[in-house]
Amino acid sequence: MAKNLNSTTRDKQTKSKQQKMSTWQLLKRFFSFLEKKDQRMVIVGIFVALLSSACLIIATLLTGLVITKSLTPAIVGLEAFNVTRFAIYIAVMGVLFLSYAVAGYFQNRIFINISYKAATQMRKVAMDKLLFMPTAFYDKEMAGDLIQSLVTDISNVSNTVTKLVSQVFANLFSIIFGLFSLFFISSILALIIMVSLVSFLAVTILMIRKARPAMIATQAAFGEINAYVEEMLRNTKITQTLDNQAQAQSDFNTIAHKIYKHSFVGDFYQRIFDPWFIFASNITVIIAIILALVFKLGGVPTFGLLYKEADAGFVVALISQVFTINGTIQQVMLLFLTVQLGHASSQRVFRITDLIPPDSNQPTVPLPAGTKGEIRFQNVFFKYNENSPTYQLNDATFYAKPGQTIAIVGPTGAGKTTIISLLSKFYYYNQGSITLDGIELNQIDKHDLRDIMAVVLQDSFMFNDTILNNLKIAKPEATLEEVREVTRLVSADDFILKLKNGYDTVLENNGANLSQGERQLLAIARAVLGDKKILILDEATSNVDSNTEKIIQTALQDTIMKNKTSIVIAHRLSTIKNADLILVVEGGRIIEKGNHQELMARQGYYWNLYQTQFN
C-alpha cells in the first residue's frame, strides 16, 4: 500500500540544515569520502607535518645557542673562536632548515592530492543523490541554488580543507613545540608570554565567531542569486514580452544588496584581523624584550635548561621563538577565518550528500521477465503539498489490460498529468494502490520500471549532443539505420536530413536550434526507438501541424502501440476515438469512463466536450 515517502527526505534535509558542525567534524566528514588507502595517507601527512615543525623549532633554538656557545665567548675574549664548533652548528642548522623545506613540500603534496580526491568523490556522491531524488524534491528546490552547491560550495570546502590540513597540523605542532621550547629558554617568561598570548587569542576568536554567521548568510545569498539568474536567463522571452525588466532588475538588486550586506560584515572582521594581530604580536615581543632586560639587569635566574642567565643568545632565542610562535598563531587564526567560509559551504554541500532518496530503504521486487503491462489504479489519493487539505487526485480507480490504449481527457488542472506522474513514479501516492502486473508500484525498482516504460512529455528536453546521440539514449546499441527507420515512422527523417549536418547536427541549449514541433518529433522517435512495453504520451503531438499529427497517429495506432499498454493524454479528441478506454477527469476525480461510443451515448461531460470541439 502507499506510504508517505516524501517526508523522509525533507526531514533529513531539515535536520542537516540545522546541524552545526565543528572544524573537526568537517574534516572527518570530508575525509570520509576518501578510500581507505588515501585515509592512511592523512596519517602520513600528519607525521610529515610533525617532522617539519620539529625541524623548524630546533633550528630556531640553535640560533640562540650559536650566539651563546660560539660567538659571545669569542667576542668578549673568554676563549678563541672555535671554527669547528661553529661550522657544526651551522651545518646542523642548514640540515634542519633543508629538512623543514623538504618535509613541507611533501606535506603539501600529500594533503593537496587527497583533498582534491575527496572533493571529486564528494561531487560524485552529491550528483548521484540528486539524480535519484524524486520530482517532488525539485518542486521545492531552486536549480541555481543546487548548482551553487555542486560547483562553488564544494570548491570552497575543498580549498578550505586543503589549506587547513596542509597548514594547520604543521602550525599547531610549531606552536606546541615553540611553547615547549620557551620553557627550555625560561619557564617564568614562558608562563608570562603564554598568558598574554591567551588574552590576545580570546579577542581573535571573538572576531571569528562574529564573522561566521555573516559568511553562512553570504553563501546562502549566492545560492539565491544563482537561482534567480538561472530563472531569468531561461525566461527572458517571457520577461520581455510582459515588459517586466524593471521588476526583474529590482528583484535582482534586492538579492545583490543582501550579498553586499553579509559580505561586508564577514570581510570586515577578516580585514581588521591583520592589524589587530600585528599589534598584539608586537606587544608580545616588547613584553619579552622588557622581561629579558629585567632579568639581565636584576640578575634574575632564567629557570631554563639551556640558559643560566639572560645573555645575548638568550635574548635572540627568546625573541626568535616569540616571533615564530606569533607568526604561526597568526597563520592559524587567518586559516580559521578562512575555515568559516568552508563551514558555510559545507552545510549546503552535506545537505545534498545526506539526502536519502525516498525509496532507497524500501524493499524492492524485481519485475519478472515477460512483463505484460497490466496496470491497475485502486482508490488512489494524491496531493502535491502534504500539508494541504486538498487532494489533486481523489479516489482514482481504473484498470488497463495488457496491450490496451487508455486515453485521459479533461480540462486544464483536472489531474491528467498527475495520473501519469504517479504511474511514472515521479511522485508517490498518499493512499490507495497502483499495481503493475499485480506488483505494488512502490515496491518496483525504478530501474526495472524504466526498462519497460517510455514517457513522452509535453516539454521535450534535448541534451547538448548530436541528434543521433539524443535518440540513441533510449537504445545505445541502435544502428543509424534502426534510428532512421523510427524517424521515418514519425515523420522526423525528412527535416533531419535537411539540416546541414543531418543526424550529426549538435543540439544546443535544449534544442534551441530546432522548432518546438521538431523537438517533439524527436522525443516521440526516442520513445519509440526504446520499444518499451508501456508507452505514455502526454500531449505528445500538441506542437506539430495537423498533417504531421495524422501521420503520427496512424503510425501509433497501426505499428507503434501494437502489443503495448499505452496511456495517452490528449486535448484533441479526434486523436483518441479508437482508445480502448477513455477516462474523463475533472477536479481530480475520474467522472466518466468508457470507450468513445459508450461515452457519446451517455451524453455527459465527454459528449459536451466533443460537441464543443467539433461544432
Coordinates of C-alpha atoms in Angstrom, one line a residue:
M1 CA 0.0 0.0 0.0
A2 CA 1.0 3.6 -0.3
K3 CA 3.3 5.2 2.1
N4 CA 4.2 8.8 2.7
L5 CA 7.8 8.6 1.4
N6 CA 8.4 12.3 0.6
S7 CA 8.6 13.4 4.2
T8 CA 11.6 11.2 4.9
T9 CA 13.7 13.3 2.5
R10 CA 12.6 16.6 3.8
D11 CA 13.0 15.7 7.4
K12 CA 16.6 14.5 6.8
Q13 CA 17.3 17.7 4.8
T14 CA 15.9 19.9 7.5
K15 CA 18.0 18.1 10.2
S16 CA 21.1 18.6 8.1
K17 CA 20.4 22.3 7.7
Q18 CA 20.0 22.8 11.4
Q19 CA 23.1 20.8 12.4
K20 CA 26.1 22.8 13.5
M21 CA 29.4 21.3 12.6
S22 CA 32.8 21.8 14.3
T23 CA 36.0 22.1 12.3
W24 CA 37.0 18.6 13.5
Q25 CA 33.6 17.2 12.3
L26 CA 34.1 19.0 9.0
L27 CA 37.4 17.3 8.5
K28 CA 36.0 13.9 9.5
R29 CA 33.1 14.2 7.1
F30 CA 35.3 15.5 4.3
F31 CA 37.9 12.7 4.5
S32 CA 35.1 10.1 4.9
F33 CA 34.8 10.5 1.1
L34 CA 38.3 9.1 0.6
E35 CA 39.2 5.4 0.0
K36 CA 41.0 3.6 2.9
K37 CA 44.4 3.9 1.3
D38 CA 44.0 7.7 0.9
Q39 CA 42.8 8.0 4.5
R40 CA 46.0 6.3 5.6
M41 CA 47.9 9.0 3.7
V42 CA 46.3 11.6 6.0
I43 CA 48.3 9.9 8.9
V44 CA 51.5 10.0 6.8
G45 CA 50.9 13.7 6.1
I46 CA 50.4 14.5 9.8
F47 CA 53.6 12.7 10.6
V48 CA 55.5 14.7 7.9
A49 CA 54.0 17.9 9.3
L50 CA 55.2 16.9 12.8
L51 CA 58.7 16.3 11.4
S52 CA 58.6 19.7 9.5
S53 CA 57.6 21.6 12.6
A54 CA 60.2 19.9 14.8
C55 CA 63.0 20.8 12.3
L56 CA 62.0 24.5 12.3
I57 CA 61.8 24.8 16.1
I58 CA 65.0 23.0 16.8
A59 CA 66.8 25.1 14.1
T60 CA 65.4 28.3 15.7
L61 CA 66.7 27.2 19.1
L62 CA 70.1 26.5 17.7
T63 CA 70.3 30.2 16.6
G64 CA 70.5 31.3 20.2
L65 CA 72.9 28.5 21.1
V66 CA 75.3 29.5 18.3
I67 CA 75.4 33.0 19.8
T68 CA 75.8 31.8 23.4
K69 CA 78.2 28.9 22.8
S70 CA 80.3 30.2 19.8
L71 CA 80.1 33.9 19.1
T72 CA 79.7 35.5 22.6
P73 CA 82.7 33.8 24.2
A74 CA 84.9 34.8 21.3
I75 CA 83.6 38.4 21.2
V76 CA 84.2 39.0 25.0
G77 CA 87.5 37.2 24.9
L78 CA 86.7 34.3 27.1
E79 CA 88.0 31.9 24.5
A80 CA 89.3 31.7 21.0
F81 CA 86.8 31.4 18.2
N82 CA 86.1 27.7 17.6
V83 CA 85.6 27.4 13.8
T84 CA 84.8 23.6 14.0
R85 CA 82.1 24.0 16.6
F86 CA 80.6 27.0 14.7
A87 CA 80.7 25.0 11.5
I88 CA 78.9 22.1 13.1
Y89 CA 76.2 24.3 14.5
I90 CA 75.7 26.0 11.0
A91 CA 75.7 22.6 9.3
V92 CA 73.2 21.1 11.7
M93 CA 71.0 24.3 11.3
G94 CA 71.3 24.0 7.5
V95 CA 70.3 20.4 7.5
L96 CA 67.3 21.2 9.8
F97 CA 66.1 24.1 7.6
L98 CA 66.5 22.0 4.5
S99 CA 64.6 19.1 6.1
Y100 CA 61.9 21.6 7.1
A101 CA 61.6 22.7 3.5
V102 CA 61.6 19.2 2.0
A103 CA 59.1 17.9 4.6
G104 CA 56.9 20.9 3.9
Y105 CA 56.9 20.1 0.2
F106 CA 55.8 16.5 0.7
Q107 CA 53.3 17.5 3.3
N108 CA 51.6 20.0 0.9
R109 CA 51.8 17.5 -1.9
I110 CA 50.1 14.8 0.2
F111 CA 47.3 17.0 1.6
I112 CA 46.5 18.8 -1.7
N113 CA 46.3 15.4 -3.5
I114 CA 43.9 13.8 -1.0
S115 CA 41.8 17.0 -0.6
Y116 CA 41.1 17.1 -4.3
K117 CA 40.4 13.4 -4.4
A118 CA 37.8 13.9 -1.6
A119 CA 36.2 16.8 -3.4
T120 CA 35.9 14.9 -6.6
Q121 CA 34.2 12.0 -4.7
M122 CA 32.0 14.4 -2.9
R123 CA 30.8 15.8 -6.2
K124 CA 30.1 12.3 -7.5
V125 CA 28.1 11.4 -4.3
A126 CA 26.1 14.7 -4.5
M127 CA 25.3 14.3 -8.2
D128 CA 24.3 10.7 -7.6
K129 CA 21.9 11.7 -4.8
L130 CA 20.4 14.4 -7.0
L131 CA 19.9 12.1 -9.9
F132 CA 17.8 9.7 -7.9
M133 CA 15.7 12.2 -6.0
P134 CA 12.0 12.3 -6.9
T135 CA 10.4 15.1 -8.8
A136 CA 8.8 16.3 -5.6
F137 CA 12.3 17.3 -4.3
Y138 CA 12.9 19.6 -7.3
D139 CA 9.5 21.2 -6.8
K140 CA 10.8 22.7 -3.6
E141 CA 14.4 23.4 -4.7
M142 CA 15.9 26.1 -6.8
A143 CA 18.1 24.8 -9.7
G144 CA 20.6 27.7 -9.4
D145 CA 21.0 27.0 -5.6
L146 CA 21.8 23.3 -6.3
I147 CA 24.3 24.3 -9.0
Q148 CA 25.9 26.7 -6.5
S149 CA 26.3 23.8 -4.0
L150 CA 27.6 21.3 -6.6
V151 CA 30.2 23.7 -8.1
T152 CA 31.1 26.7 -5.9
D153 CA 30.3 25.3 -2.4
I154 CA 32.2 22.0 -3.0
S155 CA 35.2 24.1 -4.3
N156 CA 35.0 26.2 -1.2
V157 CA 35.0 23.2 1.1
S158 CA 37.9 21.6 -0.8
N159 CA 40.0 24.8 -0.8
T160 CA 39.3 25.2 2.9
V161 CA 40.3 21.7 3.8
T162 CA 43.3 21.8 1.6
K163 CA 44.6 24.9 3.4
L164 CA 43.5 23.5 6.7
V165 CA 45.3 20.2 6.5
S166 CA 48.3 21.5 4.7
Q167 CA 49.0 24.2 7.2
V168 CA 47.1 23.6 10.5
F169 CA 49.0 20.4 11.6
A170 CA 52.4 21.9 10.9
N171 CA 51.4 25.2 12.5
L172 CA 49.8 23.6 15.6
F173 CA 52.9 21.4 16.1
S174 CA 55.1 24.5 15.6
I175 CA 53.0 26.3 18.3
I176 CA 53.2 23.3 20.7
F177 CA 57.0 22.8 20.1
G178 CA 57.5 26.6 20.3
L179 CA 55.8 27.0 23.6
F180 CA 57.6 23.9 24.9
S181 CA 60.9 25.3 23.8
L182 CA 60.2 28.6 25.7
F183 CA 60.3 26.5 28.9
F184 CA 63.8 25.3 27.9
I185 CA 64.8 29.0 27.5
S186 CA 62.9 30.3 30.6
S187 CA 60.0 28.7 32.3
I188 CA 59.0 32.0 34.0
L189 CA 59.0 34.0 30.8
A190 CA 57.2 31.2 29.0
L191 CA 54.3 31.4 31.5
I192 CA 54.1 35.2 31.3
I193 CA 54.2 35.1 27.5
M194 CA 51.5 32.4 27.3
V195 CA 49.1 34.5 29.5
S196 CA 49.5 37.4 27.1
L197 CA 49.0 35.2 24.1
V198 CA 45.8 33.7 25.5
S199 CA 44.3 37.1 26.1
F200 CA 45.0 38.2 22.6
L201 CA 43.7 34.9 21.2
A202 CA 40.4 35.4 23.1
V203 CA 39.7 38.6 21.2
T204 CA 40.7 36.9 17.9
I205 CA 38.3 34.0 18.5
L206 CA 35.5 36.5 19.2
M207 CA 36.1 38.1 15.8
I208 CA 36.0 34.7 14.1
R209 CA 32.6 33.9 15.8
K210 CA 31.3 37.2 14.7
A211 CA 32.3 36.5 11.1
R212 CA 30.9 33.0 10.8
P213 CA 27.1 33.8 10.6
A214 CA 27.7 36.5 8.0
M215 CA 29.7 34.1 5.8
I216 CA 26.9 31.4 6.1
A217 CA 24.4 34.1 5.1
T218 CA 26.6 35.2 2.2
Q219 CA 26.8 31.7 0.7
A220 CA 23.0 31.3 1.0
A221 CA 22.5 34.6 -0.8
F222 CA 24.9 33.5 -3.5
G223 CA 22.8 30.4 -4.0
E224 CA 19.7 32.6 -4.2
I225 CA 21.2 34.9 -6.8
N226 CA 22.4 31.9 -8.9
A227 CA 18.9 30.5 -8.8
Y228 CA 17.4 33.9 -9.8
V229 CA 19.8 34.5 -12.7
E230 CA 19.2 31.0 -14.0
E231 CA 15.5 31.6 -13.9
M232 CA 15.7 34.9 -15.6
L233 CA 18.0 33.7 -18.4
R234 CA 15.7 30.8 -19.0
N235 CA 12.7 33.0 -19.2
T236 CA 14.0 36.1 -21.0
K237 CA 11.3 35.9 -23.6
I238 CA 8.5 36.0 -21.0
T239 CA 10.2 38.9 -19.1
Q240 CA 10.5 40.9 -22.3
T241 CA 7.0 40.0 -23.6
L242 CA 5.5 41.2 -20.3
D243 CA 7.8 44.3 -20.2
N244 CA 8.9 43.1 -16.8
Q245 CA 12.6 44.1 -17.0
A246 CA 12.3 46.8 -14.3
Q247 CA 10.8 44.5 -11.7
A248 CA 13.3 41.7 -12.6
Q249 CA 16.1 44.2 -12.1
S250 CA 14.6 45.4 -8.8
D251 CA 14.4 41.8 -7.5
F252 CA 18.0 41.2 -8.6
N253 CA 19.2 44.3 -6.8
T254 CA 17.5 43.2 -3.6
I255 CA 19.4 39.9 -3.6
A256 CA 22.6 41.7 -4.6
H257 CA 22.2 44.1 -1.7
K258 CA 21.8 41.1 0.6
I259 CA 25.1 39.7 -0.6
Y260 CA 26.7 43.1 -0.1
K261 CA 25.4 43.4 3.5
H262 CA 26.5 40.0 4.6
S263 CA 29.8 40.0 2.7
F264 CA 30.7 43.4 4.2
V265 CA 30.3 42.1 7.8
G266 CA 32.3 38.9 7.1
D267 CA 35.0 40.7 5.2
F268 CA 35.2 43.5 7.8
Y269 CA 36.2 41.0 10.5
Q270 CA 38.8 39.4 8.2
R271 CA 40.3 42.8 7.3
I272 CA 40.6 44.1 10.9
F273 CA 42.2 40.8 12.0
D274 CA 45.6 41.6 10.4
P275 CA 46.3 45.0 12.0
W276 CA 44.9 43.7 15.3
F277 CA 47.1 40.6 15.4
I278 CA 50.2 42.6 14.2
F279 CA 49.6 44.9 17.1
A280 CA 49.1 42.0 19.6
S281 CA 52.3 40.2 18.2
N282 CA 54.4 43.3 18.6
I283 CA 53.2 43.9 22.1
T284 CA 54.1 40.3 23.0
V285 CA 57.6 40.8 21.6
I286 CA 58.0 44.1 23.5
I287 CA 56.9 42.3 26.7
A288 CA 59.5 39.6 26.0
I289 CA 62.3 42.2 25.5
I290 CA 61.4 44.1 28.6
L291 CA 61.3 41.0 30.7
A292 CA 64.6 39.8 29.3
L293 CA 66.1 43.2 30.2
V294 CA 64.7 43.0 33.7
F295 CA 66.1 39.5 34.1
K296 CA 69.5 40.7 32.9
L297 CA 69.7 43.9 34.9
G298 CA 68.1 42.4 38.0
G299 CA 70.2 39.2 37.9
V300 CA 67.1 37.1 37.9
P301 CA 67.7 33.5 37.0
T302 CA 66.0 32.2 33.8
F303 CA 64.8 29.0 35.3
G304 CA 65.6 27.4 31.9
L305 CA 67.6 24.4 30.8
L306 CA 69.6 26.0 28.0
Y307 CA 70.5 29.4 29.5
K308 CA 71.5 30.2 33.1
E309 CA 71.4 33.9 32.6
A310 CA 69.8 36.4 30.2
D311 CA 72.7 36.9 27.8
A312 CA 72.6 37.9 24.1
G313 CA 72.0 34.3 23.0
F314 CA 69.1 34.1 25.5
V315 CA 67.5 37.3 24.1
V316 CA 67.9 36.2 20.4
A317 CA 66.5 32.7 21.1
L318 CA 63.6 34.2 23.1
I319 CA 62.6 36.8 20.6
S320 CA 63.1 34.3 17.7
Q321 CA 60.7 31.8 19.4
V322 CA 58.2 34.5 20.2
F323 CA 58.2 35.7 16.6
T324 CA 57.9 32.2 15.3
I325 CA 55.0 31.4 17.7
N326 CA 53.2 34.7 16.9
G327 CA 53.6 34.2 13.2
T328 CA 52.4 30.7 13.4
I329 CA 49.4 31.7 15.5
Q330 CA 48.6 34.4 13.0
Q331 CA 48.6 31.9 10.2
V332 CA 46.3 29.5 12.2
M333 CA 43.9 32.3 13.0
L334 CA 43.8 33.5 9.4
L335 CA 43.2 29.9 8.5
F336 CA 40.3 29.6 10.9
L337 CA 38.8 32.8 9.4
T338 CA 39.0 31.1 6.0
V339 CA 37.5 28.0 7.5
Q340 CA 34.3 29.9 8.3
L341 CA 33.7 30.1 4.5
G342 CA 34.2 26.3 4.4
H343 CA 31.8 25.8 7.2
A344 CA 29.2 27.9 5.4
S345 CA 29.6 25.9 2.2
S346 CA 29.8 22.6 4.0
Q347 CA 26.4 22.9 5.5
R348 CA 25.0 23.4 2.0
V349 CA 27.0 20.5 0.5
F350 CA 26.3 18.0 3.2
R351 CA 22.6 18.9 2.9
I352 CA 22.8 17.2 -0.5
T353 CA 25.2 14.4 0.3
D354 CA 23.0 13.5 3.3
L355 CA 19.9 13.2 1.1
I356 CA 18.2 9.8 1.2
P357 CA 16.1 9.0 -1.9
P358 CA 12.6 8.1 -0.6
D359 CA 12.7 4.5 -1.9
S360 CA 16.3 3.8 -1.1
N361 CA 15.4 1.9 2.0
Q362 CA 12.3 0.3 0.6
P363 CA 12.4 -3.4 -0.2
T364 CA 12.0 -3.8 -4.0
V365 CA 10.6 -6.6 -6.0
P366 CA 12.2 -7.4 -9.4
L367 CA 9.9 -7.4 -12.3
P368 CA 9.6 -10.9 -13.8
A369 CA 10.7 -11.5 -17.4
G370 CA 8.0 -11.0 -19.9
T371 CA 6.2 -8.1 -18.3
K372 CA 2.6 -7.9 -19.7
G373 CA 1.9 -4.3 -18.9
E374 CA -1.3 -4.7 -16.8
I375 CA -2.0 -1.5 -14.9
R376 CA -4.5 -1.1 -12.0
F377 CA -5.3 2.1 -10.0
Q378 CA -7.3 1.3 -6.9
N379 CA -8.7 4.1 -4.8
V380 CA -5.6 6.3 -5.3
F381 CA -5.3 9.6 -3.5
F382 CA -2.5 12.1 -4.0
K383 CA -1.6 15.7 -3.1
Y384 CA 1.5 17.7 -4.1
N385 CA 1.7 19.5 -0.8
E386 CA 1.5 17.2 2.2
N387 CA 0.2 20.0 4.4
S388 CA -2.6 20.8 2.1
P389 CA -6.1 19.5 3.0
T390 CA -6.9 19.2 -0.7
Y391 CA -6.0 16.2 -2.9
Q392 CA -5.1 16.7 -6.5
L393 CA -6.3 13.2 -7.3
N394 CA -9.3 11.7 -5.4
D395 CA -10.2 8.1 -5.3
A396 CA -8.9 7.3 -8.8
T397 CA -9.7 3.7 -9.9
F398 CA -9.3 2.2 -13.3
Y399 CA -7.9 -0.9 -15.0
A400 CA -5.8 -1.3 -18.1
K401 CA -5.4 -4.7 -19.7
P402 CA -2.1 -5.6 -21.4
G403 CA -1.9 -4.1 -24.8
Q404 CA -4.8 -1.6 -24.3
T405 CA -4.8 2.1 -25.1
I406 CA -6.1 4.3 -22.3
A407 CA -6.9 7.9 -23.1
I408 CA -7.2 10.6 -20.4
V409 CA -9.1 13.8 -21.2
G410 CA -10.4 16.8 -19.2
P411 CA -9.8 20.5 -18.6
T412 CA -6.5 22.0 -17.6
G413 CA -5.6 21.2 -14.0
A414 CA -8.1 18.3 -13.8
G415 CA -5.4 15.8 -12.8
K416 CA -4.5 14.2 -16.1
T417 CA -0.7 14.7 -15.8
T418 CA -0.9 13.7 -12.1
I419 CA -2.1 10.2 -13.1
I420 CA 0.9 9.6 -15.4
S421 CA 3.3 11.2 -13.0
L422 CA 2.3 8.7 -10.3
L423 CA 2.5 5.9 -12.8
S424 CA 6.0 7.1 -13.9
K425 CA 7.0 7.2 -10.2
F426 CA 7.8 10.8 -10.4
Y427 CA 5.7 11.2 -7.2
Y428 CA 4.5 8.8 -4.5
Y429 CA 0.8 8.5 -3.9
N430 CA -0.6 9.1 -0.4
Q431 CA -3.3 6.5 -0.3
G432 CA -4.6 3.6 -2.3
S433 CA -2.8 1.2 -4.6
I434 CA -1.2 1.2 -8.0
T435 CA 0.0 -2.2 -9.4
L436 CA 1.9 -3.2 -12.5
D437 CA 1.3 -6.9 -13.3
G438 CA 0.0 -7.3 -9.8
I439 CA 3.1 -5.8 -8.1
E440 CA 2.7 -2.7 -6.0
L441 CA 4.3 0.2 -7.8
N442 CA 6.2 1.5 -4.7
Q443 CA 7.9 -1.9 -4.5
I444 CA 9.2 -1.9 -8.0
D445 CA 12.8 -0.8 -8.6
K446 CA 12.9 2.4 -10.6
H447 CA 15.5 0.9 -13.0
D448 CA 13.2 -2.1 -13.7
L449 CA 10.3 0.4 -14.3
R450 CA 12.3 2.5 -16.7
D451 CA 13.3 -0.7 -18.6
I452 CA 9.6 -1.3 -19.5
M453 CA 8.2 2.3 -19.7
A454 CA 8.8 5.1 -22.2
V455 CA 7.4 8.6 -21.4
V456 CA 7.0 11.5 -23.9
L457 CA 6.2 14.7 -22.0
Q458 CA 4.7 17.9 -23.4
D459 CA 8.0 19.7 -22.8
S460 CA 10.6 17.7 -24.7
F461 CA 14.2 18.1 -23.4
M462 CA 17.2 17.6 -25.6
F463 CA 20.8 17.2 -24.5
N464 CA 23.8 19.2 -25.8
D465 CA 24.8 16.5 -28.2
T466 CA 24.1 15.3 -31.8
I467 CA 20.6 14.4 -32.9
L468 CA 21.7 10.8 -33.3
N469 CA 23.1 10.5 -29.8
N470 CA 20.0 12.2 -28.4
L471 CA 17.9 9.5 -30.0
K472 CA 20.2 6.6 -29.0
I473 CA 19.8 7.4 -25.3
A474 CA 16.8 5.1 -25.4
K475 CA 18.8 2.4 -27.1
P476 CA 22.6 2.9 -27.1
E477 CA 23.3 -0.1 -29.3
A478 CA 20.9 1.0 -32.1
T479 CA 22.4 1.4 -35.6
L480 CA 21.8 4.5 -37.8
E481 CA 19.5 2.5 -40.0
E482 CA 17.4 1.4 -37.0
V483 CA 17.2 5.0 -35.9
R484 CA 16.2 6.2 -39.4
E485 CA 13.5 3.5 -39.5
V486 CA 11.9 5.0 -36.5
T487 CA 12.3 8.7 -37.5
R488 CA 10.7 7.9 -40.9
L489 CA 7.8 6.3 -39.0
V490 CA 7.1 9.5 -37.1
S491 CA 7.9 11.9 -40.0
A492 CA 11.2 13.2 -38.5
D493 CA 13.7 11.9 -41.0
D494 CA 12.9 14.5 -43.7
F495 CA 13.6 17.6 -41.5
I496 CA 16.7 16.0 -40.0
L497 CA 18.2 15.3 -43.4
K498 CA 17.6 18.9 -44.5
L499 CA 19.9 20.1 -41.7
K500 CA 23.4 20.9 -42.7
N501 CA 24.9 18.0 -40.7
G502 CA 21.9 15.7 -40.7
Y503 CA 21.9 13.3 -37.8
D504 CA 25.3 14.7 -36.7
T505 CA 23.7 18.1 -36.0
V506 CA 24.6 19.2 -32.5
L507 CA 21.6 20.4 -30.5
E508 CA 22.4 23.4 -28.3
N509 CA 20.6 24.8 -25.3
N510 CA 17.8 22.2 -25.1
G511 CA 17.5 22.1 -28.9
A512 CA 17.0 25.8 -29.3
N513 CA 18.2 25.5 -33.0
L514 CA 15.0 23.4 -33.7
S515 CA 11.3 24.3 -33.6
Q516 CA 9.2 23.1 -30.7
G517 CA 7.4 20.7 -33.1
E518 CA 10.7 19.3 -34.3
R519 CA 11.8 18.7 -30.8
Q520 CA 8.6 16.9 -30.0
L521 CA 9.0 14.6 -33.0
L522 CA 12.5 13.7 -31.8
A523 CA 11.1 13.0 -28.4
I524 CA 8.5 10.6 -29.9
A525 CA 11.1 8.9 -32.0
R526 CA 13.3 8.5 -29.0
A527 CA 10.5 6.8 -27.0
V528 CA 9.6 4.6 -30.0
L529 CA 13.2 3.5 -30.5
G530 CA 13.3 2.2 -26.9
D531 CA 10.5 -0.2 -27.8
K532 CA 9.2 -0.4 -24.2
K533 CA 6.2 -2.4 -23.1
I534 CA 4.4 0.6 -21.7
L535 CA 4.1 3.9 -23.6
I536 CA 3.0 7.1 -22.0
L537 CA 2.2 10.1 -24.2
D538 CA 1.4 13.5 -22.5
E539 CA 0.2 15.8 -25.3
A540 CA 2.9 14.3 -27.4
T541 CA 1.7 15.8 -30.7
S542 CA 0.4 19.2 -29.4
N543 CA 3.1 21.2 -31.2
V544 CA 3.0 19.6 -34.6
D545 CA 0.9 20.6 -37.6
S546 CA -2.4 18.7 -38.3
N547 CA -1.0 16.8 -41.3
T548 CA 2.0 15.5 -39.4
E549 CA -0.2 14.7 -36.5
K550 CA -2.4 12.5 -38.7
I551 CA 0.7 10.6 -40.0
I552 CA 2.0 10.1 -36.4
Q553 CA -1.4 9.0 -35.1
T554 CA -1.7 6.4 -38.0
A555 CA 1.8 5.1 -37.1
L556 CA 1.0 5.0 -33.4
Q557 CA -2.2 3.0 -33.9
D558 CA -1.0 0.7 -36.7
T559 CA 2.5 0.0 -35.6
I560 CA 3.9 1.7 -32.5
M561 CA 1.2 0.9 -30.0
K562 CA 0.7 -2.7 -31.1
N563 CA 1.1 -5.1 -28.2
K564 CA 1.9 -2.2 -25.9
T565 CA -0.1 -0.8 -23.0
S566 CA -0.4 2.9 -23.8
I567 CA -1.6 5.8 -21.7
V568 CA -2.4 8.9 -23.8
I569 CA -3.3 12.4 -22.7
A570 CA -4.9 14.5 -25.5
H571 CA -6.9 17.7 -25.9
R572 CA -7.8 16.9 -29.5
L573 CA -10.5 14.2 -29.0
S574 CA -10.1 13.1 -32.7
T575 CA -6.8 11.5 -31.8
I576 CA -8.2 9.2 -29.1
K577 CA -11.5 8.0 -30.6
N578 CA -10.1 4.5 -31.1
A579 CA -8.8 4.2 -27.5
D580 CA -10.0 1.0 -25.6
L581 CA -10.8 3.1 -22.5
I582 CA -11.3 6.9 -22.1
L583 CA -11.0 8.4 -18.6
V584 CA -12.7 11.8 -18.2
V585 CA -11.1 13.7 -15.4
E586 CA -12.4 16.8 -13.7
G587 CA -11.4 18.3 -10.3
G588 CA -9.0 15.4 -9.6
R589 CA -11.8 12.8 -10.0
I590 CA -12.5 10.3 -12.8
I591 CA -16.1 11.3 -13.5
E592 CA -16.6 9.1 -16.6
K593 CA -15.0 6.1 -18.2
G594 CA -15.7 4.0 -21.2
N595 CA -14.9 3.9 -25.0
H596 CA -15.8 6.7 -27.4
Q597 CA -19.2 5.2 -28.4
E598 CA -20.2 4.5 -24.8
L599 CA -19.4 8.0 -23.6
M600 CA -21.1 9.6 -26.6
A601 CA -24.2 7.6 -25.9
R602 CA -24.3 8.8 -22.3
Q603 CA -24.4 12.5 -23.5
G604 CA -22.4 13.5 -20.4
Y605 CA -19.3 15.6 -19.9
Y606 CA -17.3 13.8 -22.7
W607 CA -20.3 14.3 -25.1
N608 CA -20.3 18.1 -24.3
L609 CA -16.5 18.3 -24.8
Y610 CA -16.7 16.5 -28.1
Q611 CA -19.6 18.7 -29.4
T612 CA -17.7 21.8 -28.3
Q613 CA -14.6 20.8 -30.3
F614 CA -16.3 19.6 -33.5
N615 CA -19.1 22.2 -33.7

